[in-house]
GROMACS .gro file of C-alpha atoms in nm:
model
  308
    1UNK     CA    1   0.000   0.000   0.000
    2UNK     CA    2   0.116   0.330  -0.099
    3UNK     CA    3   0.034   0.697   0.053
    4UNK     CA    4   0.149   1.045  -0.004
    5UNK     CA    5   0.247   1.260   0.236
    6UNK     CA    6   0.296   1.674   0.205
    7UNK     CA    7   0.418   1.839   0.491
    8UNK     CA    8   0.333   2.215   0.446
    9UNK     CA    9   0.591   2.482   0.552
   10UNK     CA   10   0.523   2.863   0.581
   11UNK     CA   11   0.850   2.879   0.331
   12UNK     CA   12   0.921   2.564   0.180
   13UNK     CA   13   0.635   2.241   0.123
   14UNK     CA   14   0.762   1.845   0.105
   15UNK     CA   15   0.548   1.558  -0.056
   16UNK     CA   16   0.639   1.239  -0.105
   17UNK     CA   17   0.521   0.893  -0.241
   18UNK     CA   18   0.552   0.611   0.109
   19UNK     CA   19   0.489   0.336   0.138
   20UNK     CA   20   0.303   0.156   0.450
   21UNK     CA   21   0.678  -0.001   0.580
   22UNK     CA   22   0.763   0.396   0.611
   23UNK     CA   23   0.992   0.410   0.329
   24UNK     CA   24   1.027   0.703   0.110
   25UNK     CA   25   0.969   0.595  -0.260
   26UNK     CA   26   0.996   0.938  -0.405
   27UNK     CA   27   1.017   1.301  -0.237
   28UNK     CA   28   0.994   1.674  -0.435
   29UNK     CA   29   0.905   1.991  -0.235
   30UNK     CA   30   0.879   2.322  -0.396
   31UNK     CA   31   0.865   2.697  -0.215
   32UNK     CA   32   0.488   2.722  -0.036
   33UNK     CA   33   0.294   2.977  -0.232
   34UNK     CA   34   0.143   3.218  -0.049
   35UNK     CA   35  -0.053   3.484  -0.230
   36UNK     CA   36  -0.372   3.310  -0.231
   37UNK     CA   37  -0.537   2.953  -0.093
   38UNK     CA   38  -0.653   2.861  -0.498
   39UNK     CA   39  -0.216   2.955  -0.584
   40UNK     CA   40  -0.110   2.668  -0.332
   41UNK     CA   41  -0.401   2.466  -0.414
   42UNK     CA   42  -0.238   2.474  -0.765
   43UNK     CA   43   0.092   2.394  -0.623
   44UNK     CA   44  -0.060   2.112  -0.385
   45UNK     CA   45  -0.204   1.933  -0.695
   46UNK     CA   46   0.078   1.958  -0.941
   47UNK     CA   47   0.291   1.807  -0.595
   48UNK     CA   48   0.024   1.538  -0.599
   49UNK     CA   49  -0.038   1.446  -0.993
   50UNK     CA   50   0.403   1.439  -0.967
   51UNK     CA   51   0.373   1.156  -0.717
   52UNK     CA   52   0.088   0.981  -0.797
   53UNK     CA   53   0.215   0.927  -1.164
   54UNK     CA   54   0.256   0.543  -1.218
   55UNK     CA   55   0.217   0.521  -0.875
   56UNK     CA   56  -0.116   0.333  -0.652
   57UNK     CA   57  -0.113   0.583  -0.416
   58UNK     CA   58  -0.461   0.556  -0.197
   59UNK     CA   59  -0.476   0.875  -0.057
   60UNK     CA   60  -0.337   1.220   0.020
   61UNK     CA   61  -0.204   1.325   0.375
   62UNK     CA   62  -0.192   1.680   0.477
   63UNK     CA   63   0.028   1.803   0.745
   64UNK     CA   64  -0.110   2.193   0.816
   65UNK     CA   65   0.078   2.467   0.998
   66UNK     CA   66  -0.198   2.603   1.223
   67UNK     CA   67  -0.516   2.508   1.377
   68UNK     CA   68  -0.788   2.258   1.164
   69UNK     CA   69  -1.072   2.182   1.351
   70UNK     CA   70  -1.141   1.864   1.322
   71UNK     CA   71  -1.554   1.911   1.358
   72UNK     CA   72  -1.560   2.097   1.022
   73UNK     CA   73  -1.206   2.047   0.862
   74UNK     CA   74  -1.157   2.426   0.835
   75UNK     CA   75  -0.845   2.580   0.925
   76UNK     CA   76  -0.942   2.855   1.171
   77UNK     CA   77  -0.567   2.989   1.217
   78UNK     CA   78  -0.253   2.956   1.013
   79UNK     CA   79  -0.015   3.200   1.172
   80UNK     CA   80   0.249   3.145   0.852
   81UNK     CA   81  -0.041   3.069   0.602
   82UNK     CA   82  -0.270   3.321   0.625
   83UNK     CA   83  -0.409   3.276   0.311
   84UNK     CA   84  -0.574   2.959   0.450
   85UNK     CA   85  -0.727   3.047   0.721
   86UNK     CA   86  -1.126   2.958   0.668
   87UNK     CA   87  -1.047   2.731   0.394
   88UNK     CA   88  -1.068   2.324   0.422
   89UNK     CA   89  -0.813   2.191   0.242
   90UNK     CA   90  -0.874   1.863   0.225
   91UNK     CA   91  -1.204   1.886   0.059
   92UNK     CA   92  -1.042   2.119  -0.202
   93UNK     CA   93  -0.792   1.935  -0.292
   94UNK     CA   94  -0.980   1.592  -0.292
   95UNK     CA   95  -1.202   1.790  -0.585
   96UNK     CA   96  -0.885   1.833  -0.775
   97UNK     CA   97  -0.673   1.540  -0.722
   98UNK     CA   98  -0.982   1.261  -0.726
   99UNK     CA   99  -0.841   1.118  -0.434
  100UNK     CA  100  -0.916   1.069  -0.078
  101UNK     CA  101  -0.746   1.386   0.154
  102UNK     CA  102  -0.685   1.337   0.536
  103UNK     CA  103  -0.518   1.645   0.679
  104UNK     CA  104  -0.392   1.755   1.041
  105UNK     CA  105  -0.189   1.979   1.237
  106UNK     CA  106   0.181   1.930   1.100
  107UNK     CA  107   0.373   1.877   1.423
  108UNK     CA  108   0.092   1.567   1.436
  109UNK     CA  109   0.187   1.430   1.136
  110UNK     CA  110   0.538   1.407   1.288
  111UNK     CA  111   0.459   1.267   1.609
  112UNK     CA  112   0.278   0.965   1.408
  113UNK     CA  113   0.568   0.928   1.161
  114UNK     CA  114   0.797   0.897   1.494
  115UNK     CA  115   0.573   0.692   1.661
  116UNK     CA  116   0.552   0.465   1.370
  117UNK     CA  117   0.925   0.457   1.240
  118UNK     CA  118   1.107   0.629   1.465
  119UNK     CA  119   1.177   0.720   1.831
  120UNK     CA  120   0.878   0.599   1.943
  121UNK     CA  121   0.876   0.251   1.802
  122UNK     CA  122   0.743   0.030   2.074
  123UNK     CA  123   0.553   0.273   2.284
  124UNK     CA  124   0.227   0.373   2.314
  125UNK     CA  125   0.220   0.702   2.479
  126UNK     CA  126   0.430   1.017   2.329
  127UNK     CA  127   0.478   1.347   2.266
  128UNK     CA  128   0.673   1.505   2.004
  129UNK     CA  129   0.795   1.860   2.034
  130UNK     CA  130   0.937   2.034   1.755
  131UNK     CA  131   1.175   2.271   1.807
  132UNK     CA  132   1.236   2.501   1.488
  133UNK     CA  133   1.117   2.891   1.429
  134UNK     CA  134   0.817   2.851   1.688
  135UNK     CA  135   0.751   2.554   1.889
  136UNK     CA  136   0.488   2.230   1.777
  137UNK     CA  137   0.378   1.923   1.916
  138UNK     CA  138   0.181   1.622   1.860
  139UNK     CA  139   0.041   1.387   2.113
  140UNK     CA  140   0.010   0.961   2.028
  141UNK     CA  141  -0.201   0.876   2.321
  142UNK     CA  142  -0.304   0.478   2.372
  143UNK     CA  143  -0.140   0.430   2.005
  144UNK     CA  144  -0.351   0.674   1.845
  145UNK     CA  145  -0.289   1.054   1.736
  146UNK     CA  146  -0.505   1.273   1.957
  147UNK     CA  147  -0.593   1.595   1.894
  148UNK     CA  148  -0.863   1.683   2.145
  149UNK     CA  149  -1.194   1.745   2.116
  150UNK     CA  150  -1.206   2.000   1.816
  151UNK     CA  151  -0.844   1.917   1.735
  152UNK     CA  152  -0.671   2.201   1.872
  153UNK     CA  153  -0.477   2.007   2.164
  154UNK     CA  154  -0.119   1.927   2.201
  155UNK     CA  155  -0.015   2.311   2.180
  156UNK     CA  156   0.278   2.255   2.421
  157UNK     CA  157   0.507   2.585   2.233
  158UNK     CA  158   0.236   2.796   2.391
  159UNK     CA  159   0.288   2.607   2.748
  160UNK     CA  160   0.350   2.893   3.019
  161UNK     CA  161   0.691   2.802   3.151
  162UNK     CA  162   0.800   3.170   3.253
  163UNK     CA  163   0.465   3.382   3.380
  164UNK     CA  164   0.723   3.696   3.415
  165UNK     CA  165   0.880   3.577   3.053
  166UNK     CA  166   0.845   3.765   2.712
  167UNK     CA  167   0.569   3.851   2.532
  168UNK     CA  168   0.446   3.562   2.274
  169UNK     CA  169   0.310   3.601   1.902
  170UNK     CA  170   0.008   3.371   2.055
  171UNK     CA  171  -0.059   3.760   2.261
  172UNK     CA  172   0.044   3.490   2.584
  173UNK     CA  173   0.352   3.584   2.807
  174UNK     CA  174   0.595   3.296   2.888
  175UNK     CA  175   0.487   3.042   2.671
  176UNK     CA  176   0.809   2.762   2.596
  177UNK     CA  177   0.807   2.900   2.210
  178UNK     CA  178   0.974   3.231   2.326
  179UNK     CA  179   1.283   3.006   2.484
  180UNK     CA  180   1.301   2.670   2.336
  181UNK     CA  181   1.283   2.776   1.954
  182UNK     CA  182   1.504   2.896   1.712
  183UNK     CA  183   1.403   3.302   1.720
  184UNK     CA  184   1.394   3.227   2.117
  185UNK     CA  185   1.743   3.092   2.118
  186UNK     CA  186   1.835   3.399   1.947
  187UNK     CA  187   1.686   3.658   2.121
  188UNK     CA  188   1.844   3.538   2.485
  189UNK     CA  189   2.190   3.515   2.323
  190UNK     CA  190   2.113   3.872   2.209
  191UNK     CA  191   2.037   4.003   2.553
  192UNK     CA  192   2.318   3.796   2.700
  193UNK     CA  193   2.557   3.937   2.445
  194UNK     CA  194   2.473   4.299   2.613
  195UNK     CA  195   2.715   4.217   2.941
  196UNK     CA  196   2.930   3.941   2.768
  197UNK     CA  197   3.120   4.147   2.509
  198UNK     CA  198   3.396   3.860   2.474
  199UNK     CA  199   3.182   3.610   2.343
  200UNK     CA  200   3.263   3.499   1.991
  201UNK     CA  201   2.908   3.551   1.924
  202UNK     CA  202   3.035   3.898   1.825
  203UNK     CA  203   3.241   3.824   1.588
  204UNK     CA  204   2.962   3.596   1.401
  205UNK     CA  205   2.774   3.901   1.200
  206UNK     CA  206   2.430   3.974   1.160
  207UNK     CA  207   2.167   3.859   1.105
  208UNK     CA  208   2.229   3.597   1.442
  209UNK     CA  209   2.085   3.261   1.405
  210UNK     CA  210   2.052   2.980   1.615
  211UNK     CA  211   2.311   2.787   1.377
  212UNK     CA  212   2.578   3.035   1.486
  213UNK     CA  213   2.491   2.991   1.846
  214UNK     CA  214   2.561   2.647   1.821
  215UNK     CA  215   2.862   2.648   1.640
  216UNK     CA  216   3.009   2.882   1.889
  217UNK     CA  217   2.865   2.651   2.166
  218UNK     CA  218   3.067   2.368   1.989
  219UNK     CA  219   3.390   2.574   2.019
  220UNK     CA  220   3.339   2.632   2.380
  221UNK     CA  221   3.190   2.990   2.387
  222UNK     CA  222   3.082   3.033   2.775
  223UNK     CA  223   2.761   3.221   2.612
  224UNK     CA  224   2.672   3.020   2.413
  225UNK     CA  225   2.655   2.713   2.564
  226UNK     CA  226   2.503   2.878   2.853
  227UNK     CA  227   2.178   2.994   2.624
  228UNK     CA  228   2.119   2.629   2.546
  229UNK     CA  229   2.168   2.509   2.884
  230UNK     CA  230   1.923   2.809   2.989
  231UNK     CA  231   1.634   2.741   2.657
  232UNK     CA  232   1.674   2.311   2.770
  233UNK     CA  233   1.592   2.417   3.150
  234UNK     CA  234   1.253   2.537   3.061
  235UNK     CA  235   1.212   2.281   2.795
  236UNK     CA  236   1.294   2.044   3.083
  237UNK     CA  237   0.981   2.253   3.295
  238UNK     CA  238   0.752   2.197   2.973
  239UNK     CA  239   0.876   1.780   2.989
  240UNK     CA  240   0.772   1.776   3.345
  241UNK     CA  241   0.439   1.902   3.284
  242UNK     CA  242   0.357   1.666   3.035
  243UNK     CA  243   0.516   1.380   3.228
  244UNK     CA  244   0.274   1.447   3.502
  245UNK     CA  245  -0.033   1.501   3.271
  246UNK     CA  246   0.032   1.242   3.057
  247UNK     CA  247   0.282   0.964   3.240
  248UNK     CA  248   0.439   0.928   2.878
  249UNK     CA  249   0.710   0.666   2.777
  250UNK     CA  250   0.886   0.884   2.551
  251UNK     CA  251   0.921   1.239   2.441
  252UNK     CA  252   1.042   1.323   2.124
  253UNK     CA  253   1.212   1.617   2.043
  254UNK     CA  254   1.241   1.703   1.683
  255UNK     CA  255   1.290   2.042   1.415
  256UNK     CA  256   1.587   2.242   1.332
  257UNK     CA  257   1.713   2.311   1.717
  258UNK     CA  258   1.725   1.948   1.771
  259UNK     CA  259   2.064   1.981   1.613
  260UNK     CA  260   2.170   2.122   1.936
  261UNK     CA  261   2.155   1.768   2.131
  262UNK     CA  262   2.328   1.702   2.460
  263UNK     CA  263   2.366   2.154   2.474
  264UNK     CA  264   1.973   2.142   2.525
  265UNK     CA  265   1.867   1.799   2.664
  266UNK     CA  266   2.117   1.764   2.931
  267UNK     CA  267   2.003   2.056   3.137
  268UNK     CA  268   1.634   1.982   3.009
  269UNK     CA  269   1.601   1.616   3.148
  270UNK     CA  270   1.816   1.757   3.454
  271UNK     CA  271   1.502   1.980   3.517
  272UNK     CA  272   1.227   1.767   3.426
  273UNK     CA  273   1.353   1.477   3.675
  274UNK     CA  274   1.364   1.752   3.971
  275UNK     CA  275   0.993   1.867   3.905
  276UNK     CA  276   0.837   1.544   3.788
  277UNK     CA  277   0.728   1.273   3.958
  278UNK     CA  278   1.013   1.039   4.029
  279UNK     CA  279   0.849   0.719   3.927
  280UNK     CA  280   0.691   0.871   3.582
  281UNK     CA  281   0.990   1.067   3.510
  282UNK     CA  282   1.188   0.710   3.535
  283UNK     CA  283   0.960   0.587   3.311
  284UNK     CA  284   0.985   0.855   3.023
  285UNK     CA  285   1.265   0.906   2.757
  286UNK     CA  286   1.349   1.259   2.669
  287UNK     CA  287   1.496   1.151   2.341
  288UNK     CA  288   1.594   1.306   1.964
  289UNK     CA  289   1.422   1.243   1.688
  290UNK     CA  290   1.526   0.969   1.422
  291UNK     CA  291   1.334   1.054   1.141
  292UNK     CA  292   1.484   1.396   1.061
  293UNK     CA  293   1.262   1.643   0.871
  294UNK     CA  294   1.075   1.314   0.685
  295UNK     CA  295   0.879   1.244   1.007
  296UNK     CA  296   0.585   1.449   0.895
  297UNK     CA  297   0.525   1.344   0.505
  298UNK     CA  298   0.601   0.976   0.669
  299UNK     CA  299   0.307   1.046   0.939
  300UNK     CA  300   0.115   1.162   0.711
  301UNK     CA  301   0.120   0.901   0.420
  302UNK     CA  302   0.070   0.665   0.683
  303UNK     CA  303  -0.235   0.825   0.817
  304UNK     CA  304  -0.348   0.840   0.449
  305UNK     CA  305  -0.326   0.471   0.430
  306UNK     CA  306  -0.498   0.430   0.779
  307UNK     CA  307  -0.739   0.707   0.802
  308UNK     CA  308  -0.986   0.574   1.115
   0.00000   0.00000   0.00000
């Protein structure tokens, strides 16, 4: 059985042709279009006839940046994706493409392809945070992806970690997306930078990125490594919560920052074992990710495949 997974981006979109062992058969991505929901609609179906050629692909999965309820299928917010918002994809695109269209929120998408293929082979309770401009997450919960009542759960970026902590593009203060992602990682190097003028962040140019950061931590700049010590902390606060919610076996953590490794999770499990409960926190891995940035057009073919 074959499936087809897109993972949308706000800047760049990935399909590919899977199959239901979780290999990839084919993959192409182009740059998302944004000017209008019938432009990517356009895009999304050319991605789909591609793949689908001389293929027996049963379905499409759609991995959507933003919040789809799953009562009507609409996306009520897409915070990158704007055009989108009050559109249902899947319905569109099943008009155009003649074939069956399952969609969800992206970080979702990963957490099943993880779950599936990944770091969460053998369990049947995780979360996956993804860690890359903002923060995502997807919940598998008794084996199954759950997304809450109207399918807006499982937003643990927007987690209050910090109550006294920086504003939040969500109009919350604190939440673990203004720390534990990529722009948050940057801006606490940046005010860190203000009283540490020998860093060798200084030397890196603008614009700063969270790349630079950790190349410098890899060279041993004090700073540095001290901002991803400082983001893992509260990532290790948002772990905690979850462990006591949820009493998971494993949480994934996945997206561009992931790069960072041991520099984030040491302090992060170091945290979440002092403020969860011992016994769950024994029973939880705070693990990376394995499948890279093809967890989500994996999850998603596979929920294609498997749509109940």
């Amino acid at each position: 059985m074959q499936g087809i997974g897109i993972d949308i981006g706000g800047t760049t979109t990935k399909a590919g042709l899977v199959d239901d062992s979780g290999k990839i058969l084919k993959v192409v991505d182009r740059a998302t279009v944004t000017r209008s929901a019938e432009a990517l609609l356009d895009m999304l179906g050319s991605l789909v006839e591609e793949l689908a050629r001389g293929a027996q692909a049963h379905g499409v999965g759609l991995g959507i940046p933003g919040l789809r309820s799953k009562l009507t299928g609409v996306i009520e917010f897409s915070p990158n994706l704007a055009c989108l918002n009050g559109v249902n994809l899947e319905s569109r695109l099943s008009e155009r493409t003649s074939l069956p269209v399952v969609g969800g929120n992206d970080a979702d998408m990963s957490a099943w392809g993880e779950f599936n293929f990944g770091a969460g082979v053998g369990t049947t309770d995780l979360a996956c945070l993804t860690l890359g401009t903002g923060v995502g997450s997807g919940l598998i919960l008794d084996g199954r992806p759950y997304s809450g009542h109207s399918g807006y759960a499982a937003e643990a970026g927007h987690m209050i970690v910090d109550p006294e902590g920086l504003p939040c593009v969500c109009g919350g203060r604190g939440c673990l997306e203004t720390i534990a992602s990529a722009t948050g990682v940057v801006a606490l190097a940046r005010r860190k930078m203000d009283t540490q003028p020998s860093s060798a962040l200084h030397g890196t140019g603008n614009p700063l990125t969270a790349k630079a950061i950790h190349d410098a931590a890899l060279e041993g700049d004090p700073l540095s490594i001290d901002v991803f010590s400082e983001a893992g902390r509260y990532l290790g606060i948002a772990c905690a919560n979850l462990i006591n919610l949820l009493n998971l076996e494993v949480i994934v953590i996945a997206g561009g920052l992931s790069a960072a490794g041991e520099l984030l999770l040491k302090s992060a499990r170091v945290e979440a074992g002092e403020r969860a409960y011992t016994q769950a926190y024994a029973d939880c891995r705070i693990t990376i990710a394995k499948l890279g940035n093809d967890a989500g057009i994996i999850g998603a073919a596979l929920l294609s495949m498997n749509p109940s």
